């Protein structure tokens, strides 16, 4: 995925959300959930599942809203809301926005191949 950008959703203008910092909002309806919205472009040979799943695992986040669920599986441009605790949301915003993320094959010292997440 490339061109990872943070966006503001209209729903954040409601009293149910409180801006914390850097486009991260506290969801007052969901106890301890901090959310932010991103849009990105899938690269050649990527699908809507990977590397997104690896990013969610890396930053301990989950997809809290599919902004356009129909486009999620059909479009090269994906828009999602991600959620988690405040520290994880801050770390993700700091490390993802403006970057490129992809899965790359690597080999460990035993010669076993594995896939790793690369953010650059």
mmCIF file of C-alpha atoms in Angstrom:
data_model
loop_
_atom_site.group_PDB
_atom_site.id
_atom_site.type_symbol
_atom_site.label_atom_id
_atom_site.label_comp_id
_atom_site.label_asym_id
_atom_site.label_seq_id
_atom_site.Cartn_x
_atom_site.Cartn_y
_atom_site.Cartn_z
ATOM 1 C CA UNK A 1 0.000 0.000 0.000
ATOM 2 C CA UNK A 2 1.183 3.458 -0.796
ATOM 3 C CA UNK A 3 0.108 7.069 -0.376
ATOM 4 C CA UNK A 4 -1.155 6.379 3.129
ATOM 5 C CA UNK A 5 -2.935 9.537 4.224
ATOM 6 C CA UNK A 6 -4.966 10.435 7.251
ATOM 7 C CA UNK A 7 -8.423 11.900 6.581
ATOM 8 C CA UNK A 8 -11.194 13.485 8.627
ATOM 9 C CA UNK A 9 -14.596 11.816 8.543
ATOM 10 C CA UNK A 10 -17.823 13.814 8.846
ATOM 11 C CA UNK A 11 -18.896 11.685 11.803
ATOM 12 C CA UNK A 12 -16.006 13.158 13.839
ATOM 13 C CA UNK A 13 -17.894 16.479 13.894
ATOM 14 C CA UNK A 14 -20.579 14.961 16.128
ATOM 15 C CA UNK A 15 -20.520 15.220 19.934
ATOM 16 C CA UNK A 16 -19.777 11.473 20.065
ATOM 17 C CA UNK A 17 -16.131 12.135 19.180
ATOM 18 C CA UNK A 18 -13.488 14.200 20.920
ATOM 19 C CA UNK A 19 -10.315 15.266 19.099
ATOM 20 C CA UNK A 20 -7.289 14.174 21.087
ATOM 21 C CA UNK A 21 -4.393 15.007 18.722
ATOM 22 C CA UNK A 22 -3.173 14.584 15.143
ATOM 23 C CA UNK A 23 -6.541 13.401 13.779
ATOM 24 C CA UNK A 24 -6.979 10.827 16.544
ATOM 25 C CA UNK A 25 -10.424 10.891 18.152
ATOM 26 C CA UNK A 26 -11.817 9.412 21.328
ATOM 27 C CA UNK A 27 -15.057 7.535 20.585
ATOM 28 C CA UNK A 28 -17.301 8.459 23.503
ATOM 29 C CA UNK A 29 -19.731 5.654 22.621
ATOM 30 C CA UNK A 30 -17.128 2.942 22.982
ATOM 31 C CA UNK A 31 -15.483 3.203 26.391
ATOM 32 C CA UNK A 32 -11.771 3.158 25.625
ATOM 33 C CA UNK A 33 -11.540 3.361 21.831
ATOM 34 C CA UNK A 34 -9.404 5.845 19.941
ATOM 35 C CA UNK A 35 -9.931 6.057 16.195
ATOM 36 C CA UNK A 36 -8.438 7.665 13.092
ATOM 37 C CA UNK A 37 -9.278 7.348 9.419
ATOM 38 C CA UNK A 38 -6.865 6.568 6.603
ATOM 39 C CA UNK A 39 -6.989 6.220 2.865
ATOM 40 C CA UNK A 40 -4.382 4.438 0.774
ATOM 41 C CA UNK A 41 -3.779 2.900 -2.619
ATOM 42 C CA UNK A 42 -3.178 -0.788 -3.149
ATOM 43 C CA UNK A 43 -0.133 -1.621 -5.204
ATOM 44 C CA UNK A 44 0.147 -4.203 -7.958
ATOM 45 C CA UNK A 45 -0.430 -7.746 -6.641
ATOM 46 C CA UNK A 46 -1.855 -6.510 -3.311
ATOM 47 C CA UNK A 47 -5.350 -7.239 -2.120
ATOM 48 C CA UNK A 48 -7.514 -5.629 0.522
ATOM 49 C CA UNK A 49 -6.368 -8.138 3.165
ATOM 50 C CA UNK A 50 -2.574 -7.875 3.005
ATOM 51 C CA UNK A 51 -0.563 -5.976 4.124
ATOM 52 C CA UNK A 52 -3.500 -4.495 6.121
ATOM 53 C CA UNK A 53 -3.713 -7.546 8.408
ATOM 54 C CA UNK A 54 -0.012 -7.255 9.203
ATOM 55 C CA UNK A 55 -0.365 -3.537 9.975
ATOM 56 C CA UNK A 56 -3.259 -4.262 12.328
ATOM 57 C CA UNK A 57 -1.138 -6.881 14.099
ATOM 58 C CA UNK A 58 1.954 -4.651 14.206
ATOM 59 C CA UNK A 59 0.142 -1.735 15.859
ATOM 60 C CA UNK A 60 -2.509 -3.690 17.845
ATOM 61 C CA UNK A 61 -5.363 -2.030 15.947
ATOM 62 C CA UNK A 62 -8.583 -3.206 14.354
ATOM 63 C CA UNK A 63 -10.808 -1.913 11.573
ATOM 64 C CA UNK A 64 -13.508 -0.037 13.479
ATOM 65 C CA UNK A 65 -15.388 1.144 10.367
ATOM 66 C CA UNK A 66 -15.334 0.330 6.672
ATOM 67 C CA UNK A 67 -15.990 3.794 5.250
ATOM 68 C CA UNK A 68 -16.963 2.332 1.863
ATOM 69 C CA UNK A 69 -17.405 -1.393 2.427
ATOM 70 C CA UNK A 70 -18.362 -2.103 -1.200
ATOM 71 C CA UNK A 71 -15.166 -0.501 -2.490
ATOM 72 C CA UNK A 72 -13.046 -2.348 0.087
ATOM 73 C CA UNK A 73 -12.906 -5.518 -2.022
ATOM 74 C CA UNK A 74 -13.120 -3.944 -5.480
ATOM 75 C CA UNK A 75 -11.217 -0.653 -5.539
ATOM 76 C CA UNK A 76 -7.497 0.118 -5.553
ATOM 77 C CA UNK A 77 -8.225 3.041 -3.188
ATOM 78 C CA UNK A 78 -9.252 1.971 0.308
ATOM 79 C CA UNK A 79 -10.660 4.158 3.097
ATOM 80 C CA UNK A 80 -10.925 2.770 6.626
ATOM 81 C CA UNK A 81 -11.246 3.830 10.215
ATOM 82 C CA UNK A 82 -8.766 2.122 12.510
ATOM 83 C CA UNK A 83 -9.174 1.881 16.267
ATOM 84 C CA UNK A 84 -7.323 0.815 19.372
ATOM 85 C CA UNK A 85 -5.923 2.293 22.545
ATOM 86 C CA UNK A 86 -4.420 5.783 22.471
ATOM 87 C CA UNK A 87 -0.764 4.743 22.576
ATOM 88 C CA UNK A 88 -1.198 2.292 19.687
ATOM 89 C CA UNK A 89 -3.127 4.828 17.601
ATOM 90 C CA UNK A 90 -0.405 7.430 18.185
ATOM 91 C CA UNK A 91 2.317 4.974 17.208
ATOM 92 C CA UNK A 92 0.452 3.969 14.031
ATOM 93 C CA UNK A 93 -0.169 7.567 12.934
ATOM 94 C CA UNK A 94 3.466 8.449 13.560
ATOM 95 C CA UNK A 95 4.830 5.433 11.676
ATOM 96 C CA UNK A 96 2.322 4.989 8.814
ATOM 97 C CA UNK A 97 1.129 8.343 7.516
ATOM 98 C CA UNK A 98 2.975 9.370 4.374
ATOM 99 C CA UNK A 99 4.718 6.010 4.121
ATOM 100 C CA UNK A 100 4.571 2.899 1.983
ATOM 101 C CA UNK A 101 3.858 -0.484 3.575
ATOM 102 C CA UNK A 102 4.243 -3.872 1.950
ATOM 103 C CA UNK A 103 5.011 -7.496 2.652
ATOM 104 C CA UNK A 104 8.417 -8.813 1.647
ATOM 105 C CA UNK A 105 9.774 -12.321 1.675
ATOM 106 C CA UNK A 106 12.799 -12.854 3.895
ATOM 107 C CA UNK A 107 14.917 -15.785 5.052
ATOM 108 C CA UNK A 108 15.863 -16.398 8.665
ATOM 109 C CA UNK A 109 19.220 -17.763 9.818
ATOM 110 C CA UNK A 110 17.916 -21.357 9.525
ATOM 111 C CA UNK A 111 17.073 -20.791 5.851
ATOM 112 C CA UNK A 112 13.318 -20.710 6.463
ATOM 113 C CA UNK A 113 11.380 -18.283 4.298
ATOM 114 C CA UNK A 114 8.848 -15.979 5.920
ATOM 115 C CA UNK A 115 6.908 -12.831 5.078
ATOM 116 C CA UNK A 116 7.631 -9.642 6.982
ATOM 117 C CA UNK A 117 5.991 -6.230 7.031
ATOM 118 C CA UNK A 118 8.126 -3.385 5.665
ATOM 119 C CA UNK A 119 7.224 0.276 6.259
ATOM 120 C CA UNK A 120 9.289 2.894 4.451
#
